[in-house]
CSV table of C-alpha atoms in Angstrom, one decimal:
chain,number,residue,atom,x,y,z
A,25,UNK,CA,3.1,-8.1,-4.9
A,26,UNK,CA,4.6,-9.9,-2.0
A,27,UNK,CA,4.9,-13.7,-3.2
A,28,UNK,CA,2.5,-15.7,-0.4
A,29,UNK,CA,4.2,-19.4,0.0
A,30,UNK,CA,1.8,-22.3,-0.9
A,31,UNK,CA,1.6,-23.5,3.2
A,32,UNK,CA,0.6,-20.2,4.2
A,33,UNK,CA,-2.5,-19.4,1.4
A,34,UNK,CA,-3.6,-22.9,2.4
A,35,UNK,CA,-3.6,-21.9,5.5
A,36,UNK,CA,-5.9,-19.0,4.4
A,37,UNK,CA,-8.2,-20.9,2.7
A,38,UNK,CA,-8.5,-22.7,5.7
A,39,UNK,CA,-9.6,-19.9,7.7
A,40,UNK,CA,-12.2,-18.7,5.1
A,41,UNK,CA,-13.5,-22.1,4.8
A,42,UNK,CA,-13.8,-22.7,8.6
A,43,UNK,CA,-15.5,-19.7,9.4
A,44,UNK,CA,-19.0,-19.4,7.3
A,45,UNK,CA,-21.5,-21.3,7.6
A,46,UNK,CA,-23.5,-21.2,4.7
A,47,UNK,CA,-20.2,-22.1,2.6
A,48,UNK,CA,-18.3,-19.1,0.0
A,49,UNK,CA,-18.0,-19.5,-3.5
A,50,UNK,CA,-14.6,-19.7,-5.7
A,51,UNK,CA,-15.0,-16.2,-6.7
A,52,UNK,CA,-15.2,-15.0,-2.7
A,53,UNK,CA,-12.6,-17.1,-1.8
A,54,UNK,CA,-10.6,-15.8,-4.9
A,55,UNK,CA,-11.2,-12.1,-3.6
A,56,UNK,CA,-10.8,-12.9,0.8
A,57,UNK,CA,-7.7,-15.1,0.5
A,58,UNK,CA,-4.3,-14.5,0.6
A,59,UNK,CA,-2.3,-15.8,-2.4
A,60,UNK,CA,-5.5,-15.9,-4.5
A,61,UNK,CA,-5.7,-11.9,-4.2
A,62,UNK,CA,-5.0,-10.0,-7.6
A,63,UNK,CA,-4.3,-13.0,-9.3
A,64,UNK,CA,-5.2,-12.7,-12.8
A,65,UNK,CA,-8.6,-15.1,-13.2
A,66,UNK,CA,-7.9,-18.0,-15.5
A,67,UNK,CA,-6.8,-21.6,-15.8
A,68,UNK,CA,-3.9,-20.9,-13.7
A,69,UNK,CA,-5.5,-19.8,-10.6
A,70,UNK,CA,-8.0,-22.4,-10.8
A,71,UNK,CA,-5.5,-25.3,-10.9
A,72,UNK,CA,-4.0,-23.1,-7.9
A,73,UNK,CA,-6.9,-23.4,-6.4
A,74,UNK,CA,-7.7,-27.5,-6.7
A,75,UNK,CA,-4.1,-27.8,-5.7
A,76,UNK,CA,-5.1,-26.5,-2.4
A,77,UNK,CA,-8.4,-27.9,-2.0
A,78,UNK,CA,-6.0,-31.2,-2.5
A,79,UNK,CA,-3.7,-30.3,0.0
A,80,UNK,CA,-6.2,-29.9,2.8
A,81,UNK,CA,-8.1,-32.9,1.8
A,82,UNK,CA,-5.1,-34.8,2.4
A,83,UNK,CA,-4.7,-33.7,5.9
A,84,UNK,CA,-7.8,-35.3,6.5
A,85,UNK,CA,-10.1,-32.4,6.4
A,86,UNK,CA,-13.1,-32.6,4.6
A,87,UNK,CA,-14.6,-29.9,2.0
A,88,UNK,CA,-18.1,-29.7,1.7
A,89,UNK,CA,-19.2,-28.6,-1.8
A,90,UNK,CA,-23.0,-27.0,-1.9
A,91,UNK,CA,-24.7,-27.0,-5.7
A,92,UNK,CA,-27.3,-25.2,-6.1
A,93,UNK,CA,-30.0,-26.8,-7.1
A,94,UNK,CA,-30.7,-26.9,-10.8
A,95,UNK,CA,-27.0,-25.8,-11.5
A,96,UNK,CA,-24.6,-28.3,-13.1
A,97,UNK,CA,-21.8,-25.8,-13.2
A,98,UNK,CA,-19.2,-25.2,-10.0
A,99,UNK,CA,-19.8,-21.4,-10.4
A,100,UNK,CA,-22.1,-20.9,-7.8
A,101,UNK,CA,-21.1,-23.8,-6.0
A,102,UNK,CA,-20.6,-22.7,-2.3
A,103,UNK,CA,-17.7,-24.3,-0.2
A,104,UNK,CA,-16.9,-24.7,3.4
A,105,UNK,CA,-15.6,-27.4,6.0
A,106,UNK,CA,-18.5,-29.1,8.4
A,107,UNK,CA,-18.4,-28.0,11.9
A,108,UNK,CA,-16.9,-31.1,14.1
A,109,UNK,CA,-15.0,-32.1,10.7
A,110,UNK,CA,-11.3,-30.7,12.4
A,111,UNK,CA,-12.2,-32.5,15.4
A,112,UNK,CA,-13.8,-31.3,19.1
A,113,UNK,CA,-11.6,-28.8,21.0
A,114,UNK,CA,-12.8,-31.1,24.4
A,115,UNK,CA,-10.9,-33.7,22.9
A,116,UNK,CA,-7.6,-32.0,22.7
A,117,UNK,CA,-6.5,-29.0,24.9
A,118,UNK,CA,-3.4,-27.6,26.5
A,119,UNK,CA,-2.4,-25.9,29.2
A,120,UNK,CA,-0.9,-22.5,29.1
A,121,UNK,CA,2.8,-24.0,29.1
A,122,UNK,CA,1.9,-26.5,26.7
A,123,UNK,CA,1.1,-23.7,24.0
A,124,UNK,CA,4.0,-21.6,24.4
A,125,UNK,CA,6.2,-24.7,23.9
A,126,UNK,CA,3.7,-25.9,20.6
A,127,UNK,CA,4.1,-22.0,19.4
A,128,UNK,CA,7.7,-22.5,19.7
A,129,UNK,CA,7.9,-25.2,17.8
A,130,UNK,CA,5.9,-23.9,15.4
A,131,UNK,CA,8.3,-20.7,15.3
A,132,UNK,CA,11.4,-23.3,15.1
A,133,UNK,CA,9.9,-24.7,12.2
A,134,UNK,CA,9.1,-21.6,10.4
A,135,UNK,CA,12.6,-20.2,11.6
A,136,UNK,CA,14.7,-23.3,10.6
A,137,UNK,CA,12.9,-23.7,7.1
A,138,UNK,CA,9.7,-26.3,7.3
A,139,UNK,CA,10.2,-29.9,5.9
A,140,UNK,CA,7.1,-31.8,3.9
A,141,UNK,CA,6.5,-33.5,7.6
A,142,UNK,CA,6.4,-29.8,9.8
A,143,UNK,CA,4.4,-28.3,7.0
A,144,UNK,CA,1.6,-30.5,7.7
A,145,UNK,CA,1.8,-30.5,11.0
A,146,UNK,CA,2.4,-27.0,11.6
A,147,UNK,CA,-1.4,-26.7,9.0
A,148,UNK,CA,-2.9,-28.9,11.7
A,149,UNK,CA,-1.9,-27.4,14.7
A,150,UNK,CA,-2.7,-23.6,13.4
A,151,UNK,CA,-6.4,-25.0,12.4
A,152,UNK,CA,-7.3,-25.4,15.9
A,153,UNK,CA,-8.5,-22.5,17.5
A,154,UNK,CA,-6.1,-22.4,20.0
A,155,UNK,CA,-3.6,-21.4,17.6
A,156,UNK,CA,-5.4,-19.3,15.1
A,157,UNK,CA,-4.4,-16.1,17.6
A,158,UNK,CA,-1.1,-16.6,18.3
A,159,UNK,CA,0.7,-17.1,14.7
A,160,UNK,CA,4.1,-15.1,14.7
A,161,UNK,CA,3.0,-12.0,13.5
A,162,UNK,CA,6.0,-11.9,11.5
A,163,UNK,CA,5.0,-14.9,9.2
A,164,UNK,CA,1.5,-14.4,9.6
A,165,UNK,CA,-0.2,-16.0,6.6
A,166,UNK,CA,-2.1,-13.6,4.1
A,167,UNK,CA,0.0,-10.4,4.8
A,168,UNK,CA,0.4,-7.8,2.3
A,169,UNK,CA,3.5,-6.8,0.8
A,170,UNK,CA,2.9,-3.6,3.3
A,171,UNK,CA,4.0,-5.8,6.2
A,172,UNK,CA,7.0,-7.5,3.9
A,173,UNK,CA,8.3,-3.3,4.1
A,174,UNK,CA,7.5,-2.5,7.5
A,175,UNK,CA,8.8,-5.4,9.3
A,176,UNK,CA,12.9,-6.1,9.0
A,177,UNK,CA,14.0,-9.3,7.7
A,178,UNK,CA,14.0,-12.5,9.7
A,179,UNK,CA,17.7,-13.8,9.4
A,180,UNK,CA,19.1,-10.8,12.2
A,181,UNK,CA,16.4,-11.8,14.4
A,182,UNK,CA,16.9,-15.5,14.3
A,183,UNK,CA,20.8,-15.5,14.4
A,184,UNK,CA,19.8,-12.5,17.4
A,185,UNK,CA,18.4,-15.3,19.3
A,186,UNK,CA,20.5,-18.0,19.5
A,187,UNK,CA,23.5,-15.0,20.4
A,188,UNK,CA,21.7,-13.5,23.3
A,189,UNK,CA,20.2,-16.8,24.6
A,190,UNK,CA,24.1,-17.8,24.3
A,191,UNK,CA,25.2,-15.0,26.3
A,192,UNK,CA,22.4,-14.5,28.9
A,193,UNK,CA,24.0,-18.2,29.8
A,194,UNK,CA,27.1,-17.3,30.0
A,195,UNK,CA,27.1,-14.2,31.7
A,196,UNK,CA,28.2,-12.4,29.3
A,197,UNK,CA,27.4,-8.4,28.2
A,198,UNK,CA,25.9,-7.7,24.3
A,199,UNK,CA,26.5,-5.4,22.0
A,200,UNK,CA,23.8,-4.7,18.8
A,201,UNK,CA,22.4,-1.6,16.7
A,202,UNK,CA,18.6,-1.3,18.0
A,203,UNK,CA,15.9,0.3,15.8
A,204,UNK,CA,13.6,2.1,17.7
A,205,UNK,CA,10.2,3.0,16.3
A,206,UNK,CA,9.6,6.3,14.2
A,207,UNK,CA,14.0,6.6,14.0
A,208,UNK,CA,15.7,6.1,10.9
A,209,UNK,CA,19.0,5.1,12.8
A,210,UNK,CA,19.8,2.6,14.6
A,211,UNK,CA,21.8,3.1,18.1
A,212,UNK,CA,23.9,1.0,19.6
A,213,UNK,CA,23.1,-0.6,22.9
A,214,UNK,CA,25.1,-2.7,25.5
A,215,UNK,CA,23.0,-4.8,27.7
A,216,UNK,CA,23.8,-7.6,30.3
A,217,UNK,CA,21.1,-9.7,28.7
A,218,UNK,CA,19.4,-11.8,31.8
A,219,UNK,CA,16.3,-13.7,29.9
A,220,UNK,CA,15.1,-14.3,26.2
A,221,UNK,CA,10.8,-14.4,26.7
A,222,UNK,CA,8.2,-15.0,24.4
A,223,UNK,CA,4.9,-13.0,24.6
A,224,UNK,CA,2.0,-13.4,22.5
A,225,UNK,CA,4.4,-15.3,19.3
A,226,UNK,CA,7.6,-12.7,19.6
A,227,UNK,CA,11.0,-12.9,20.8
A,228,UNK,CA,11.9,-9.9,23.2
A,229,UNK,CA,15.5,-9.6,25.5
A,230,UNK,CA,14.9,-8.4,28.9
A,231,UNK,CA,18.5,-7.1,30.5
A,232,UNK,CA,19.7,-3.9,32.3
A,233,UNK,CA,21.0,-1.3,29.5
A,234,UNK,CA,23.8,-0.1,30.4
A,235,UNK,CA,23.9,3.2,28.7
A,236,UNK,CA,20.9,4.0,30.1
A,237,UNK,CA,21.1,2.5,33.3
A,238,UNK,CA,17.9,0.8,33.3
A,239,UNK,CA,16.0,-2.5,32.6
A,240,UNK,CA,14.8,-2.7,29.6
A,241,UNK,CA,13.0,-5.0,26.9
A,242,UNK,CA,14.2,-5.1,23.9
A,243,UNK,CA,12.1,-6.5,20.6
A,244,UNK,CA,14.3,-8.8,18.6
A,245,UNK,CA,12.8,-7.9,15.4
A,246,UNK,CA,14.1,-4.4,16.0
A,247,UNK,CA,17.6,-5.6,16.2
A,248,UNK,CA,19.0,-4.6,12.6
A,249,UNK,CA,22.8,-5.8,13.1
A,250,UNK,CA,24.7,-9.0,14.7
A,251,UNK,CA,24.9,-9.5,18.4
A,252,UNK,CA,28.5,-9.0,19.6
A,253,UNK,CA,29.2,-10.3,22.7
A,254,UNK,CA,32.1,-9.3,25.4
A,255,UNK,CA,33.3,-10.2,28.6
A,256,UNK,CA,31.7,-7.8,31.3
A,257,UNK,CA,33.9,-5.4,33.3
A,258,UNK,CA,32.1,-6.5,37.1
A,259,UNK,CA,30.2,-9.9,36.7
A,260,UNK,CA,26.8,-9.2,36.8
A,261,UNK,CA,23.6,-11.7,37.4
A,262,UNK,CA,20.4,-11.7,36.4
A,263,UNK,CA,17.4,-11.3,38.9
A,264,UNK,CA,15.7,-14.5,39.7
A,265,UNK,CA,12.2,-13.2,38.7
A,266,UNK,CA,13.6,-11.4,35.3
A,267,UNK,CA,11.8,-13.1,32.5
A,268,UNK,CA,8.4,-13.7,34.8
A,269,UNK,CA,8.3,-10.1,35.9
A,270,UNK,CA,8.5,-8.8,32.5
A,271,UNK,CA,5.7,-11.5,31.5
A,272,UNK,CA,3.4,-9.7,33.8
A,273,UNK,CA,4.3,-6.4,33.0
A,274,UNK,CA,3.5,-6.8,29.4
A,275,UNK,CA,0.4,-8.7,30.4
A,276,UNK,CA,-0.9,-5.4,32.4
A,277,UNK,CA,0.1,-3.5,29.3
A,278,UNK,CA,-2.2,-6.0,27.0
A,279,UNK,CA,-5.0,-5.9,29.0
A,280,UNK,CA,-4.9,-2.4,29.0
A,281,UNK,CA,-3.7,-1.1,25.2
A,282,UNK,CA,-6.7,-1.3,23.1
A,283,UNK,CA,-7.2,-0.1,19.1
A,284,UNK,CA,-11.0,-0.2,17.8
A,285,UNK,CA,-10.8,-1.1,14.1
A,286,UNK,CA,-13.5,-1.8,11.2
A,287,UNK,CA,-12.9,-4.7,9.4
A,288,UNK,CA,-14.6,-5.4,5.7
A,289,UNK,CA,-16.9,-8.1,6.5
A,290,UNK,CA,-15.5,-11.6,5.5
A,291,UNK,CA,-12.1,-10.3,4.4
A,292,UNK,CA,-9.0,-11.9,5.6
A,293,UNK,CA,-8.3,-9.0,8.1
A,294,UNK,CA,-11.9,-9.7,9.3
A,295,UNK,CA,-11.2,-13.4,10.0
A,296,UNK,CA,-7.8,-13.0,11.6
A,297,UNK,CA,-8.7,-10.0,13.9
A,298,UNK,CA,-11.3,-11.8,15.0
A,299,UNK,CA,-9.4,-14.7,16.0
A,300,UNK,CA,-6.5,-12.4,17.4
A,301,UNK,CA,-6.2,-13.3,21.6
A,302,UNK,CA,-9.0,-11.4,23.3
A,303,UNK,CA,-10.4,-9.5,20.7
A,304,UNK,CA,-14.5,-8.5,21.9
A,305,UNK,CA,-16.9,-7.1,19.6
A,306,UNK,CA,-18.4,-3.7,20.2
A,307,UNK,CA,-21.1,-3.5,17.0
A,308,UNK,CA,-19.5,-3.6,14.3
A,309,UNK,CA,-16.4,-2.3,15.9
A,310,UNK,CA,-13.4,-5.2,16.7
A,311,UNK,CA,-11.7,-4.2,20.1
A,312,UNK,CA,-7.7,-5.8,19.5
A,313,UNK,CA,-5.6,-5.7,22.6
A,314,UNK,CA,-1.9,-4.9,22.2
A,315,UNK,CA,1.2,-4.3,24.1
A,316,UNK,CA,3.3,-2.8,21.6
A,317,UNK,CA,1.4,0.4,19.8
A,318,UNK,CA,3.8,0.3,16.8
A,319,UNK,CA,3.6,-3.5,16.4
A,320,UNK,CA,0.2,-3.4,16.3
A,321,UNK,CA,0.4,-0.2,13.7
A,322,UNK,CA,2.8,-2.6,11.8
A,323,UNK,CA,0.3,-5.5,11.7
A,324,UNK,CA,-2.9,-3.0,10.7
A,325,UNK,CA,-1.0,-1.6,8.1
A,326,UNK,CA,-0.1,-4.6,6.5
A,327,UNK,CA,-3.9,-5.5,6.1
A,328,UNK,CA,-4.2,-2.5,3.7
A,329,UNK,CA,-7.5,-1.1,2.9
A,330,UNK,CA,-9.5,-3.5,4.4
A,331,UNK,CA,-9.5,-2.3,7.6
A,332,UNK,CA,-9.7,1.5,9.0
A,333,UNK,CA,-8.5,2.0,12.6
A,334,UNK,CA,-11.5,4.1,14.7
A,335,UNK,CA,-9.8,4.7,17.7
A,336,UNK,CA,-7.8,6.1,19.2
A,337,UNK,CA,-6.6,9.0,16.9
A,338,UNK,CA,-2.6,8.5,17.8
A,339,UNK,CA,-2.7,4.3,16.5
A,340,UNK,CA,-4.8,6.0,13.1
A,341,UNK,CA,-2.1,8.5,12.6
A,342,UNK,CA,0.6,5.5,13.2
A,343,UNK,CA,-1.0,3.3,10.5
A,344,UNK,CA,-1.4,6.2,8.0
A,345,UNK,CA,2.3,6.8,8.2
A,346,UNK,CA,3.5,3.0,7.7
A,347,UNK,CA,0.7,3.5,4.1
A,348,UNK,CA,2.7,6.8,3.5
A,349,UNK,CA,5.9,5.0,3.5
A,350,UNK,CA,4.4,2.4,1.4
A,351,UNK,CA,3.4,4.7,-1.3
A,352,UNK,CA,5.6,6.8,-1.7
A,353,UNK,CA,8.7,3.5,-1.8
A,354,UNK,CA,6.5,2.3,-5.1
A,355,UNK,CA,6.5,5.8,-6.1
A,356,UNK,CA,10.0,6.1,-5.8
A,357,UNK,CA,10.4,2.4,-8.2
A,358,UNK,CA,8.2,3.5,-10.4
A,359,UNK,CA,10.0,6.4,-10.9
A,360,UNK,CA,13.5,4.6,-11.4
């Protein structure tokens, strides 16, 4: 099992304690929330557990403890954190620019490994529901080792970043192996890179392939080798409108792209989906908006059985294949 860092299960228990509000008890918590998860019960994860009730108190947020009457053991004690206790949302909000640059700071911190200082902060900001969507998917607290296999590892992405922000300055063409979904191989692409743009907590390159003689956008986290960069054989510059026109197109595609999903009630898939950017309710059916199919078949998958994708059939055939992968790569180290 994937190990889930101490910031990011607090962070969970956050969540789980935020949203009820007729409090959980330990032995919910110990099932909903990431970190706690198959831990084996016993004096270890309990002091896991007070460590972390500890942790949160110290940011200032209070824990309300329910006994029930009669009871003088915490067994079925019920916890959960007062509404109004991590402050009113009137009293602190941001503009759309304001976000992005939050979320990348946030993603800095994450990126550039987090001090005691950006910890805390970073637990703060991400308990207001402004943030709760827009986590880097990447890093998302509470996802299974499933996502761990399906996602590459950070360290080509981040050094990916700084290299075609670099050369998108300078004017300069790029050179890097590109995974695309579904392909086992890489390809090579050269791109005159013209904008690095966030959208929706992920890094993408926007620049005019030249092997394929077309715009394109590429998805950092897909770039599997280090970015080379060259002198260009004509100078080439970027159009004025590049990173904003490929804003809007992904926008269109987000309002657009839906997957229907059931979520166990009160798991930690149930809580984040829920909190995902525009996610509406149909029944008992969550509606998540997406602009990337394989992303989002990515992030499903890493929530494992607790949630089953409705709709439509070609995202439930996606998800089944990452579990496939999954299962049979722990077959294939069992087996060795």
């Amino acid at each position: 099992m994937a190990r889930i860092e101490a910031e990011e299960r607090q962070f969970s228990l956050l969540l789980a304690l935020v949203d009820t509000r007729g409090g959980v008890t330990k032995h919910e918590l110990f099932e909903r929330v990431a970190g706690y998860q198959g831990q084996r019960p016993g004096d270890a994860l309990e002091r896991m557990f007070e460590r972390d009730k500890d942790a949160l108190r110290e940011l200032g947020i209070v824990i309300d403890v329910v006994q029930p009457p009669g009871d003088d053991s915490n067994h079925d004690a019920r916890y959960r954190v007062l509404d109004g206790v991590l402050g009113d949302p009137a009293e602190l909000q941001f503009d759309a620019e304001e976000r992005e640059l939050l979320d990348l700071a946030l993603r800095v911190w994450h990126e550039g490994g987090l001090t005691e200082e950006a910890q805390r902060a970073a637990l703060k900001l991400r308990a207001d529901p402004e943030f709760r969507g827009g986590l880097p998917l990447e890093r998302t607290p509470g996802r299974s080792e499933a996502a761990d296999v399906l996602q590459p590892r950070q360290r080509p992405r981040e050094s990916a970043f700084q290299a075609l922000k670099r050369a998108a300055d300078r004017g300069r063409e790029v050179v890097f192996d590109y995974l695309k979904p579904g392909e086992r191989t890489p390809r090579t692409r050269t791109v005159q890179p013209w904008a690095t743009v966030l959208f929706r907590g992920r890094w993408m390159l926007v620049g005019h392939d030249l092997g394929a003689e077309d715009t394109r956008t590429f998805l950092m986290q897909r770039i599997v080798s280090p970015v080379r960069d060259r002198a260009p054989k004509r100078p080439f510059e970027a159009p004025a409108d590049a990173a904003s026109a490929a804003i809007e197109k992904l926008e269109e595609i987000w309002r657009t792209a839906t997957v229907r999903v059931l979520a166990v009630p009160g798991s930690d898939a149930d809580i984040r989906l829920r909190h995902r950017p525009d996610t509406a309710e149909e029944g008992r059916l969550l509606v998540i908006h997406h602009a990337d199919r394989h992303v989002v078949a990515d992030e499903l998958a890493g929530f494992g059985a607790d949630i089953a994708v409705v709709w439509p059939d070609e995202q439930r055939e996606l998800v089944r294949q990452r579990l496939e992968r999954i299962r049979d790569a722990h077959a294939d180290g069992s087996g060795s």
